[in-house]
Structures are given as structure tokens and as C-alpha cells.
Coordinates of C-alpha atoms and ligand atoms in Angstrom, one line a residue:
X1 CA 9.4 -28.3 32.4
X2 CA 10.6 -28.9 28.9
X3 CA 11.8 -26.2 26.1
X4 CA 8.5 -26.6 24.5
X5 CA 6.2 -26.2 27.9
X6 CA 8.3 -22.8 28.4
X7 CA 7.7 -22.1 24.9
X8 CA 3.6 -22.3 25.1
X9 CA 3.9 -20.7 28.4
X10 CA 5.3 -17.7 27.2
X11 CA 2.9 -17.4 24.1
X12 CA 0.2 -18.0 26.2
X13 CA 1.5 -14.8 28.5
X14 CA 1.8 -12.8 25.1
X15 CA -1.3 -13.2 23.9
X16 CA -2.8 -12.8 27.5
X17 CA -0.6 -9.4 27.7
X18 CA -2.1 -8.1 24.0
X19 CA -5.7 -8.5 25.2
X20 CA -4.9 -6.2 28.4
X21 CA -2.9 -3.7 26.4
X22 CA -6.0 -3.3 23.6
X23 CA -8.5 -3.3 26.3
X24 CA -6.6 -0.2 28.2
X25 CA -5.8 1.2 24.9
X26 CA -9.4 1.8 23.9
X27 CA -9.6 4.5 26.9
X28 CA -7.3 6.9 24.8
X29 CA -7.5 5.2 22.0
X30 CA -5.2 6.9 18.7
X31 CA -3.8 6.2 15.7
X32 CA -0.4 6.9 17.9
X33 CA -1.1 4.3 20.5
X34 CA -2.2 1.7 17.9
X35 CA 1.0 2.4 16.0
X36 CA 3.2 1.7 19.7
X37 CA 1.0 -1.7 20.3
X38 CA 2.0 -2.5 16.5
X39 CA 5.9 -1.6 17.2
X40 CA 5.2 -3.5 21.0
X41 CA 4.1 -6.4 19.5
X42 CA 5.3 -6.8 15.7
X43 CA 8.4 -4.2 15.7
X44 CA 12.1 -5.6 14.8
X45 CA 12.0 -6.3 18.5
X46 CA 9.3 -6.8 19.2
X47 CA 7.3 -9.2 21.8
X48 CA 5.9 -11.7 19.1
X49 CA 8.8 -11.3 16.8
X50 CA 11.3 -12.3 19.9
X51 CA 9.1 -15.2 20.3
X52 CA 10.7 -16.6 16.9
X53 CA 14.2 -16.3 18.2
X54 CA 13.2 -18.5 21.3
X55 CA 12.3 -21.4 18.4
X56 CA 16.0 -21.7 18.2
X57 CA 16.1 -23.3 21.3
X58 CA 13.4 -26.3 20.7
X59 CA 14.7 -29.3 19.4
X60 CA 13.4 -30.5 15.6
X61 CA 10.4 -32.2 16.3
X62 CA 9.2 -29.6 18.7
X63 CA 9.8 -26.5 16.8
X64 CA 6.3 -27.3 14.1
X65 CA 4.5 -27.6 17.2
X66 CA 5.8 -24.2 18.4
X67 CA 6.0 -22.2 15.2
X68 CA 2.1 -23.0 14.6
X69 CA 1.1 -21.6 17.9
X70 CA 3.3 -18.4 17.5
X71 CA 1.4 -17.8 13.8
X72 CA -2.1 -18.1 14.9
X73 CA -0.6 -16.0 18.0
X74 CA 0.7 -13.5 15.2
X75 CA -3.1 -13.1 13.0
X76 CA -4.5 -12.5 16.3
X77 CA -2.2 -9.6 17.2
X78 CA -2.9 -8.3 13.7
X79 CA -6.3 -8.9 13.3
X80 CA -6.4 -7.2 16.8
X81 CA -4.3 -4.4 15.9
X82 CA -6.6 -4.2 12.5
X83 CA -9.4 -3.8 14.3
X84 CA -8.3 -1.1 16.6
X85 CA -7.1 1.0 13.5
X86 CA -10.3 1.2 12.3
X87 CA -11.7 2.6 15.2
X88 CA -8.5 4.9 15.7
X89 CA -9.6 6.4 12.0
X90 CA -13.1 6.5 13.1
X91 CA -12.4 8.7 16.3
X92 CA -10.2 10.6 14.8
X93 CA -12.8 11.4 11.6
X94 CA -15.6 12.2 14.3
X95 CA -13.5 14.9 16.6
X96 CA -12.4 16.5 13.1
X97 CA -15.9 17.0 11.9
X98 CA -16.7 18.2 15.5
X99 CA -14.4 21.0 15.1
X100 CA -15.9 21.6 12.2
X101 CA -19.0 23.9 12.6
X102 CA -21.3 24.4 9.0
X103 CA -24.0 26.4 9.3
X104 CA -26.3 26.1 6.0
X105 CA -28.8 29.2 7.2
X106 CA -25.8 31.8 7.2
X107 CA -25.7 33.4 3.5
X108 CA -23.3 32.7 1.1
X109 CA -20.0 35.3 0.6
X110 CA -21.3 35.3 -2.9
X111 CA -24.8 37.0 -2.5
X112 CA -25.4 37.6 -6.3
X113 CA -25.0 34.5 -7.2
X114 CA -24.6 33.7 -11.1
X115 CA -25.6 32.0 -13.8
X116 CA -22.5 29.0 -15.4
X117 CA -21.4 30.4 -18.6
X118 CA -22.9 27.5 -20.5
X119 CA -26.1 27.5 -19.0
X120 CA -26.3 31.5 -20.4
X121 CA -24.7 30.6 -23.8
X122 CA -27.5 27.8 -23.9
X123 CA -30.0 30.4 -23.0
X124 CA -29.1 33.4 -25.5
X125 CA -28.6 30.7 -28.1
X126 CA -32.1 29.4 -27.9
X127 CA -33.2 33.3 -27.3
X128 CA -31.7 33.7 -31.1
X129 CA -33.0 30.2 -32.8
X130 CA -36.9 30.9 -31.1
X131 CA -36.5 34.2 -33.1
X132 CA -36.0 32.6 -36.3
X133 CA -38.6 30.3 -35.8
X134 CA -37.6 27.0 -34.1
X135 CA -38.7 25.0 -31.7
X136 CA -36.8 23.5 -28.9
X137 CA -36.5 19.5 -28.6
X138 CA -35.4 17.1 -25.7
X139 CA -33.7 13.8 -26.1
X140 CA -32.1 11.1 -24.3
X141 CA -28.1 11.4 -23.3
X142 CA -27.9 7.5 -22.8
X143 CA -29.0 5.9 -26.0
X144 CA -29.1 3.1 -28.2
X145 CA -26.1 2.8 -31.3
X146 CA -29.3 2.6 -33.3
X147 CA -30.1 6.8 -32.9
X148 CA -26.7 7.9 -32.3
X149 CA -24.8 5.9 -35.2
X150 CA -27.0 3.4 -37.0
X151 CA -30.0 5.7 -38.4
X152 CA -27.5 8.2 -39.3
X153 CA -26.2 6.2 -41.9
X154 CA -22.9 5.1 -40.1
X155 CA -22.3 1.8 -41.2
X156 CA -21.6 -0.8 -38.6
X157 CA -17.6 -1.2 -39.6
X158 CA -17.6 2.4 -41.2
X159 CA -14.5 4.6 -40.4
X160 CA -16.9 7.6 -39.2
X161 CA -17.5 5.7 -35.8
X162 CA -13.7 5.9 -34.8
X163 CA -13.9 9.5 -35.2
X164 CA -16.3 9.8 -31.9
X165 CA -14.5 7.5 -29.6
X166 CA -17.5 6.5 -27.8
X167 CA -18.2 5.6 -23.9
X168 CA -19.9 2.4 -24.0
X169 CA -22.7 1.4 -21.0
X170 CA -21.4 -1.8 -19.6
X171 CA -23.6 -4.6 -19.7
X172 CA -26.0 -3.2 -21.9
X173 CA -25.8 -4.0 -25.3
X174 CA -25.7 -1.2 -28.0
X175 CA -26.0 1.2 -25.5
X176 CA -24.0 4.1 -25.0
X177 CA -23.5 7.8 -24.1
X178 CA -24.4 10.0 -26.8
X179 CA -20.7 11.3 -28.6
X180 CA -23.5 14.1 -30.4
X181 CA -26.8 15.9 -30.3
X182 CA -27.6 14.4 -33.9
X183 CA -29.3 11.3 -32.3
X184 CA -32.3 14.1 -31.9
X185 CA -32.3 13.9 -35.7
X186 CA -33.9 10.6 -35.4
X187 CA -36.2 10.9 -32.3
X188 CA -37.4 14.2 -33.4
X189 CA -38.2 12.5 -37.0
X190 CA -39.7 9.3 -35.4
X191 CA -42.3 11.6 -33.6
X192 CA -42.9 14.7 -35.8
X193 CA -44.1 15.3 -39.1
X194 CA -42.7 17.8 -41.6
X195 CA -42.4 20.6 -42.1
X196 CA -39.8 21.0 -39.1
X197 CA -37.9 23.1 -37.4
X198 CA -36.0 22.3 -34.6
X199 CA -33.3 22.9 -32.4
X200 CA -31.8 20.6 -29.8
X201 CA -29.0 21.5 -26.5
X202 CA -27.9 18.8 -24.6
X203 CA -24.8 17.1 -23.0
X204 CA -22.5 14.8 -24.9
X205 CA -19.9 12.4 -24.1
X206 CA -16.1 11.2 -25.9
X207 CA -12.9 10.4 -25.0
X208 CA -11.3 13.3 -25.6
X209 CA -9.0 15.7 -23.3
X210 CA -7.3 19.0 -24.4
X211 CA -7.3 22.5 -24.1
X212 CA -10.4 22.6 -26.4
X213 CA -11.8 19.3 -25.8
X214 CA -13.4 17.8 -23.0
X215 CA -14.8 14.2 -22.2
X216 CA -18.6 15.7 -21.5
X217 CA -19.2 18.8 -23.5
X218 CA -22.2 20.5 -24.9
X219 CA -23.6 20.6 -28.1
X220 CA -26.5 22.3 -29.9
X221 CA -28.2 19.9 -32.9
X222 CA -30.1 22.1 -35.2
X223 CA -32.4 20.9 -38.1
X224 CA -34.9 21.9 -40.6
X225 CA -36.7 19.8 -42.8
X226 CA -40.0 20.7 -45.3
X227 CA -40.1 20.6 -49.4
X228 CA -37.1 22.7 -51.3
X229 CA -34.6 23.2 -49.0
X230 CA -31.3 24.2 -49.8
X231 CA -28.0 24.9 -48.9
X232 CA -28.3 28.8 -49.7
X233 CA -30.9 28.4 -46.8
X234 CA -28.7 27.0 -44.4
X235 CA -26.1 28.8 -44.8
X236 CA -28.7 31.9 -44.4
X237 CA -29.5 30.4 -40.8
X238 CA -26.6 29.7 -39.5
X239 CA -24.6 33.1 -40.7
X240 CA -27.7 34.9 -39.1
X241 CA -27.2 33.2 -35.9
X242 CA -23.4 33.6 -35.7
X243 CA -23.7 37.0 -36.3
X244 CA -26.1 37.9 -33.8
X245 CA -24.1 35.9 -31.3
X246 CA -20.5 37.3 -32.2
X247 CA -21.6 40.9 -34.1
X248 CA -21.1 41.5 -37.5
X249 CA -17.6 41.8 -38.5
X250 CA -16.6 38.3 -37.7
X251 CA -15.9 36.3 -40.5
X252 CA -17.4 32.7 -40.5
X253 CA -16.1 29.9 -43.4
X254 CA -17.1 26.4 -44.4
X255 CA -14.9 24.2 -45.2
X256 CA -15.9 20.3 -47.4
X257 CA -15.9 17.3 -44.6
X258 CA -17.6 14.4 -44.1
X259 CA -20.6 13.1 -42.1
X260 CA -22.5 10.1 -43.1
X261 CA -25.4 11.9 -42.1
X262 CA -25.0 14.4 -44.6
X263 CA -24.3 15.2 -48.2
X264 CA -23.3 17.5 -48.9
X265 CA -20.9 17.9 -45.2
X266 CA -19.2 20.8 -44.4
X267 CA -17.4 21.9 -41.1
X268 CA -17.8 25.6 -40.0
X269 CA -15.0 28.0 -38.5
X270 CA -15.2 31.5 -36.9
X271 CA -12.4 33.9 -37.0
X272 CA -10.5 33.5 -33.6
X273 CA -12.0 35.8 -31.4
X274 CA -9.1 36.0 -29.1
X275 CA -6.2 37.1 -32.4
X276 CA -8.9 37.8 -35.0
X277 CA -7.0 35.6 -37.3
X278 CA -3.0 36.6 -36.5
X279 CA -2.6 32.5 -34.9
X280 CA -2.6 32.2 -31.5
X281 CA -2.6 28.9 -28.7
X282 CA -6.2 28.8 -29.0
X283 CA -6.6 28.5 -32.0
X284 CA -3.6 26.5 -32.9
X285 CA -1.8 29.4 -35.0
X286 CA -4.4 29.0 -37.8
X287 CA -6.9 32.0 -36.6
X288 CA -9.9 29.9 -36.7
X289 CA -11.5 27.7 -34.7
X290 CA -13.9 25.0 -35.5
X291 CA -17.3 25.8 -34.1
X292 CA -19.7 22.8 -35.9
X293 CA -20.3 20.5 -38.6
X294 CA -23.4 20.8 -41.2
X295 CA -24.7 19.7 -44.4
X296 CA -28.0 18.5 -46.1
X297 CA -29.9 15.9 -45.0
X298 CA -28.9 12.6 -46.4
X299 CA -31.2 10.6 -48.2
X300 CA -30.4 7.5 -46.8
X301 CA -31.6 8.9 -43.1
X302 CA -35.0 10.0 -44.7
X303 CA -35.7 6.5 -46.2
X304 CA -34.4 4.5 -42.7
X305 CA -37.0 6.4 -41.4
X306 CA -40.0 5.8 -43.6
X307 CA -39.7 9.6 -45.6
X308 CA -39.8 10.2 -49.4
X309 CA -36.2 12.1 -49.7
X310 CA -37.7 12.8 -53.0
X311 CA -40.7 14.6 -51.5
X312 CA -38.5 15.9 -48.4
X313 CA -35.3 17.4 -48.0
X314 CA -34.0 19.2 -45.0
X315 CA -30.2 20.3 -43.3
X316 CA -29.1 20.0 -40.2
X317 CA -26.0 21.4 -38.1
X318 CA -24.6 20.5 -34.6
X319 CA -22.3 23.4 -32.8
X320 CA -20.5 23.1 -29.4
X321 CA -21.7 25.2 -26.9
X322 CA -18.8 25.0 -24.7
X323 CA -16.7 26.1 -28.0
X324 CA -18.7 29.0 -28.6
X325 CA -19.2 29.9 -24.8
X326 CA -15.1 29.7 -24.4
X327 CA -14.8 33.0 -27.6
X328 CA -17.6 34.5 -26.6
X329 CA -16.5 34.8 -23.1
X330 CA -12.5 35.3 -24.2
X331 CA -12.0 31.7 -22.1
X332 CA -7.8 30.5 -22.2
X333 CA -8.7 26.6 -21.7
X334 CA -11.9 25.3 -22.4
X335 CA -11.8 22.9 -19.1
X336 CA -12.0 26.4 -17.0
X337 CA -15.9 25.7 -17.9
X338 CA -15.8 22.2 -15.5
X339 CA -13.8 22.9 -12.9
X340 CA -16.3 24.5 -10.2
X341 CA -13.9 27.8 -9.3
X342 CA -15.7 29.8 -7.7
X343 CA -13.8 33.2 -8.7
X344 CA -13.9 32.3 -12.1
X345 CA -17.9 31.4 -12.1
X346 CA -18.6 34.7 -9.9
X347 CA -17.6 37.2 -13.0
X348 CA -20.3 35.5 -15.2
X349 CA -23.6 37.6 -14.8
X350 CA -27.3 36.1 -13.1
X351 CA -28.9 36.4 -16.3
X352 CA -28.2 36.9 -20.1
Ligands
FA5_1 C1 -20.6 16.4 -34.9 O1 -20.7 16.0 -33.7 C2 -21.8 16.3 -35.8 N1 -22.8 15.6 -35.1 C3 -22.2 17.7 -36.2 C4 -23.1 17.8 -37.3 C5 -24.5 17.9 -37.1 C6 -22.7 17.6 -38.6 C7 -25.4 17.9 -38.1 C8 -23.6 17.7 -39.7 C9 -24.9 17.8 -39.4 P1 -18.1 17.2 -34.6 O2 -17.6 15.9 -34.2 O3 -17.3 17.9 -35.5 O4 -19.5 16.9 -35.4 O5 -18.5 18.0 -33.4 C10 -19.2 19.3 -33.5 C11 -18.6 20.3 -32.6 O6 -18.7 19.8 -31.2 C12 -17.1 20.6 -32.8 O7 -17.0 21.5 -33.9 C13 -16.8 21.2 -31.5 O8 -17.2 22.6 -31.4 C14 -17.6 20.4 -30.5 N2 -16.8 19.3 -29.9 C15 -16.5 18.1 -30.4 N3 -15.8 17.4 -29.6 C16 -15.7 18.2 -28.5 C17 -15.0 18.0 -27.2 N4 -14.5 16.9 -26.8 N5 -15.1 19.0 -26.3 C18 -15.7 20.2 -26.6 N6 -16.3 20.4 -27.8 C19 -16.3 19.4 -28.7

């Protein structure tokens, strides 16, 4: 018998000698035994590994021959081995879950139950707004750039946009997650006639990641439109609601900014709740904190959407809830609000 004869012999002995050893294996089968077979077969010393030594011995024009039938021999032992991995895992995944007894009838430890602090900020600040006369509006969280950016007066290359970094639908064109609650402006405007008074909760989306920013937060859109509107009435509305959200002696300020939306803009800030204005790490050592944007309606919105801004004029404002819930409720780190804990959601009441 030649070198070669003994060579193909031995491979066919192998590969006779795996099938046995995976059949028997499948009686107790484990991630253990598959790992031995593995070592068996393709460890340093392995059965199929040894089989490349023995090459050495063929003579040039036999070893091709040889070293083919040892690699196919090889995919099949790992193919093999492959194969019995994945029903190692799955046996081991099915006794785990059968130690595993759930019982969905027996009650839960927490028998109160509660309400998530946003949830009962949304609530008592749509309470307050229904007092004073608003009503509340819906709107779409996935939306075309046309509500979110385009009616609003943001132009398509204006500098405004890169201040809302902005989740963007893939495959759809112009569509994206909403970075604000303003795209109501324009649905609520496109369906309603003046006078109006509305107010508008909802989720919002940005790439943003602190410990007073989140990538989905919440904001509240708020807007009033009608003949003679003016900023003394805004700022009536929104010092009204503060105050009967935070009590009395909390001081609120506006400072000038910019939305394209607006114009006059102005940003508002409360008095840190947590230092009442000494500067602490919430609110960056400046003992405020930056609640919303606001301004008067700009002109330019009313016309993109048919109105007579001479006949018309309105303001609007947009506050996060999740801002307002974290110093209401004395919260450290504004992602406390998204990270399911249980002990923390317990302490928050079932109603407002
Ligand atoms: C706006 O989103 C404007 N649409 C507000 C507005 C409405 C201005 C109407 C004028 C008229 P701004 O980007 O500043 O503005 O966000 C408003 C508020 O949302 C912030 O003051 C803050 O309270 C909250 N906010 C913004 N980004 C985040 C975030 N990533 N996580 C949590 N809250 C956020």
C-alpha cells in the first residue's frame, strides 16, 4: 500500500470516527462536550491537525492530492462541530428558562403602583393651561422637514437647522423625527381658524446626551393666535403658568435669542430650584436653568400658510417637560427620568 493509500485510509477513519463521536454526543449533549470534540478533533494535537503532520511523509506529487482531502475533511468537522453548538446553546437556553418559573397572576411587590413623573408633569401642566383657556392638540412625532423646519421659516442652508441635530428616517426623503413640538404650529394652523389657543405635549427627538439632555425628551408647544396680540400677553401666560407650577417666589427671566420662527425670540430661565440661584452642577454654576424658548409669531409663518400677518398676530412658546419635571421633582440627572428603576419610579405618586 503506498504513503498516499495509508494517507486516505486514515482520513477516511477520522471522518468515520467524528460522525460516531457527534452521534453519541447528542445523548448528553453540552456546550462542554462540544468544546472536548473541538479540542479532539481541531486542538494543537489534535486528530485532524496530526493528519497534517502525516503530509510530510508523501512524496511532492502526492501531497495536493492528500492536503485536499484533509480540508474538505477539516469544514466537515467544523461545520459539524458548528452545528452541534447551536444545539448545545439551545439546550442549555431551554433548561434555564425551565428553572425559571413566572407567574403573571401573582401581584406585583409594588401594589400601588404609580404614575412616571412625566406622565404627571404632562398632566398638571395641561390641568393649568385648560384653566387659562387652551385647548389641547395632537400631532405627528415622525414628520416631514416641511412642518418641523421648512414652514417655520428655517431656510434650507440656514444655521438654525444645525442647532437641532436632527434624526433623519432612512429611505424616506425629508422625513425625520421631530427635534420640537413647534411642527404643531403648522398642523394646528393648516386645520384651524383663528382665533386660537392651543397647547401641544408630545415626544421629541436630537442627538444630544448630558446630564440635562436626552436624545428623546418631552416638550410642551404652546400658541395663541387672534387680532392684537402682544408680548405683554405672553409674558402674562407664561409667568401665570410658571408660577402656579413652581409657587410664587421663584423668579423667571427672558433672555433675547433667536428662532426663525419668531421675532421677536427670547429664551426663558427659572431660578435653580435645587440652589435658588447660589450655582450649583445642575445648573451649571449660573443659578438658572433654561426651561423654553418663545417669541411672537413671525410673519413669514403666517403668510407660508395663507394668513394676513397684518390682520393676525399670535406667540408661541415650547418648554421641556422633562426640564421642568427634573426641578419640580428635585431630580440630580435628567436621564433618571428613562432609565425604568423601579425604586426611583415607586416614590412618584398614582395621581397628580
Ligand atoms: C425649541 O425647541 C423651540 N421650538 C422652542 C420655541 C417654541 C421657541 C416656540 C419659540 C417659540 P429649544 O431648542 O431651546 O427651543 O428647546 C426648548 C426646550 O426643550 C429647552 O429649553 C429644554 O428645556 C428642552 N430641551 C431641548 N433639548 C433637550 C434635550 N436634549 N433633552 C431634554 N430637554 C431638552
Amino acid at each position: 500500500m503506498s504513503q498516499l493509500e495509508i494517507c486516505l485510509k486514515q482520513i477516511e477513519a477520522i471522518k468515520g470516527q467524528f460522525q460516531a463521536d457527534s452521534a453519541s454526543s447528542k445523548a448528553q449533549l453540552s456546550i462542554k462536550v462540544v468544546e472536548d470534540l473541538r479540542i479532539k478533533y481541531l486542538g494543537r494535537k489534535g486528530l485532524v491537525t496530526s493528519l497534517m503532520e502525516s503530509l510530510k511523509t508523501l512524496s511532492k506529487e502526492e501531497k495536493p492530492a492528500a492536503g485536499k482531502v484533509i480540508n474538505e475533511l477539516r469544514q466537515g468537522v467544523e461545520a459539524g462541530l458548528e452545528s452541534l453548538k447551536v444545539e448545545a446553546d439551545a439546550s442549555a437556553l431551554d433548561a434555564s428558562l425551565s428553572q425559571y418559573k413566572l407567574d403573571i397572576s401573582l401581584p406585583t411587590q409594588n401594589l400601588q403602583g404609580s404614575l412616571h413623573p412625566v406622565t404627571l408633569m404632562r398632566r398638571v401642566m395641561l390641568t393649568e393651561f385648560r384653566k387659562l383657556g387652551f385647548t389641547v392638540y395632537d400631532g405627528p412625532e415622525i414628520d416631514l422637514d416641511f412642518y418641523n423646519f421648512e414652514a417655520l421659516n428655517f431656510k434650507e442652508d440656514h444655521p438654525a437647522r444645525d442647532m437641532q441635530d436632527t434624526f433623519f428616517v432612512a429611505d424616506r426623503v425629508a422625513t425625520i423625527l421631530r427635534t420640537h413640538t413647534s411642527n404643531i404650529q403648522i398642523h394646528a394652523m393648516m386645520h384651524e381658524k383663528a382665533p386660537m389657543r392651543v397647547v401641544a405635549p408630545g415626544r421629541t427627538y436630537r442627538c444630544d446626551s448630558d446630564i440635562t439632555h436626552t436624545p428623546m425628551f418631552h416638550q410642551i408647544e404652546g400658541f395663541v393666535v387672534d387680532k392684537n396680540i402682544s408680548m405683554g400677553d405672553m409674558k402674562g401666560i407664561v409667568d401665570r403658568f410658571l408660577k402656579q407650577i413652581f409657587g410664587q417666589d421663584l423668579s423667571i427671566r427672558l433672555r433675547p435669542s433667536f428662532f426663525p420662527f419668531v421675532e421677536p425670540g427670547a429664551e426663558f430661565d427659572l431660578q435653580c430650584v435645587k440652589c435658588r440661584g447660589a450655582g450649583c452642577r445642575i445648573c451649571k454654576a449660573t443659578g438658572w436653568l433654561e426651561i423654553g424658548g418663545l417669541g411672537m409669531i413671525h410673519p413669514n409663518v403666517f403668510e407660508k400658510l395663507g394668513m394676513d400677518s397684518e390682520e393676525y398676530t399670535g406667540f408661541a412658546f415650547g418648554f421641556g417637560i422633562d426640564r421642568i419635571a427634573m426641578l419640580r421633582y428635585g431630580l440630580a440627572d435628567l436621564r433618571q427620568l428613562f432609565e425604568g428603576d423601579q425604586q426611583f419610579l415607586s416614590q412618584f405618586p398614582i395621581q397628580p
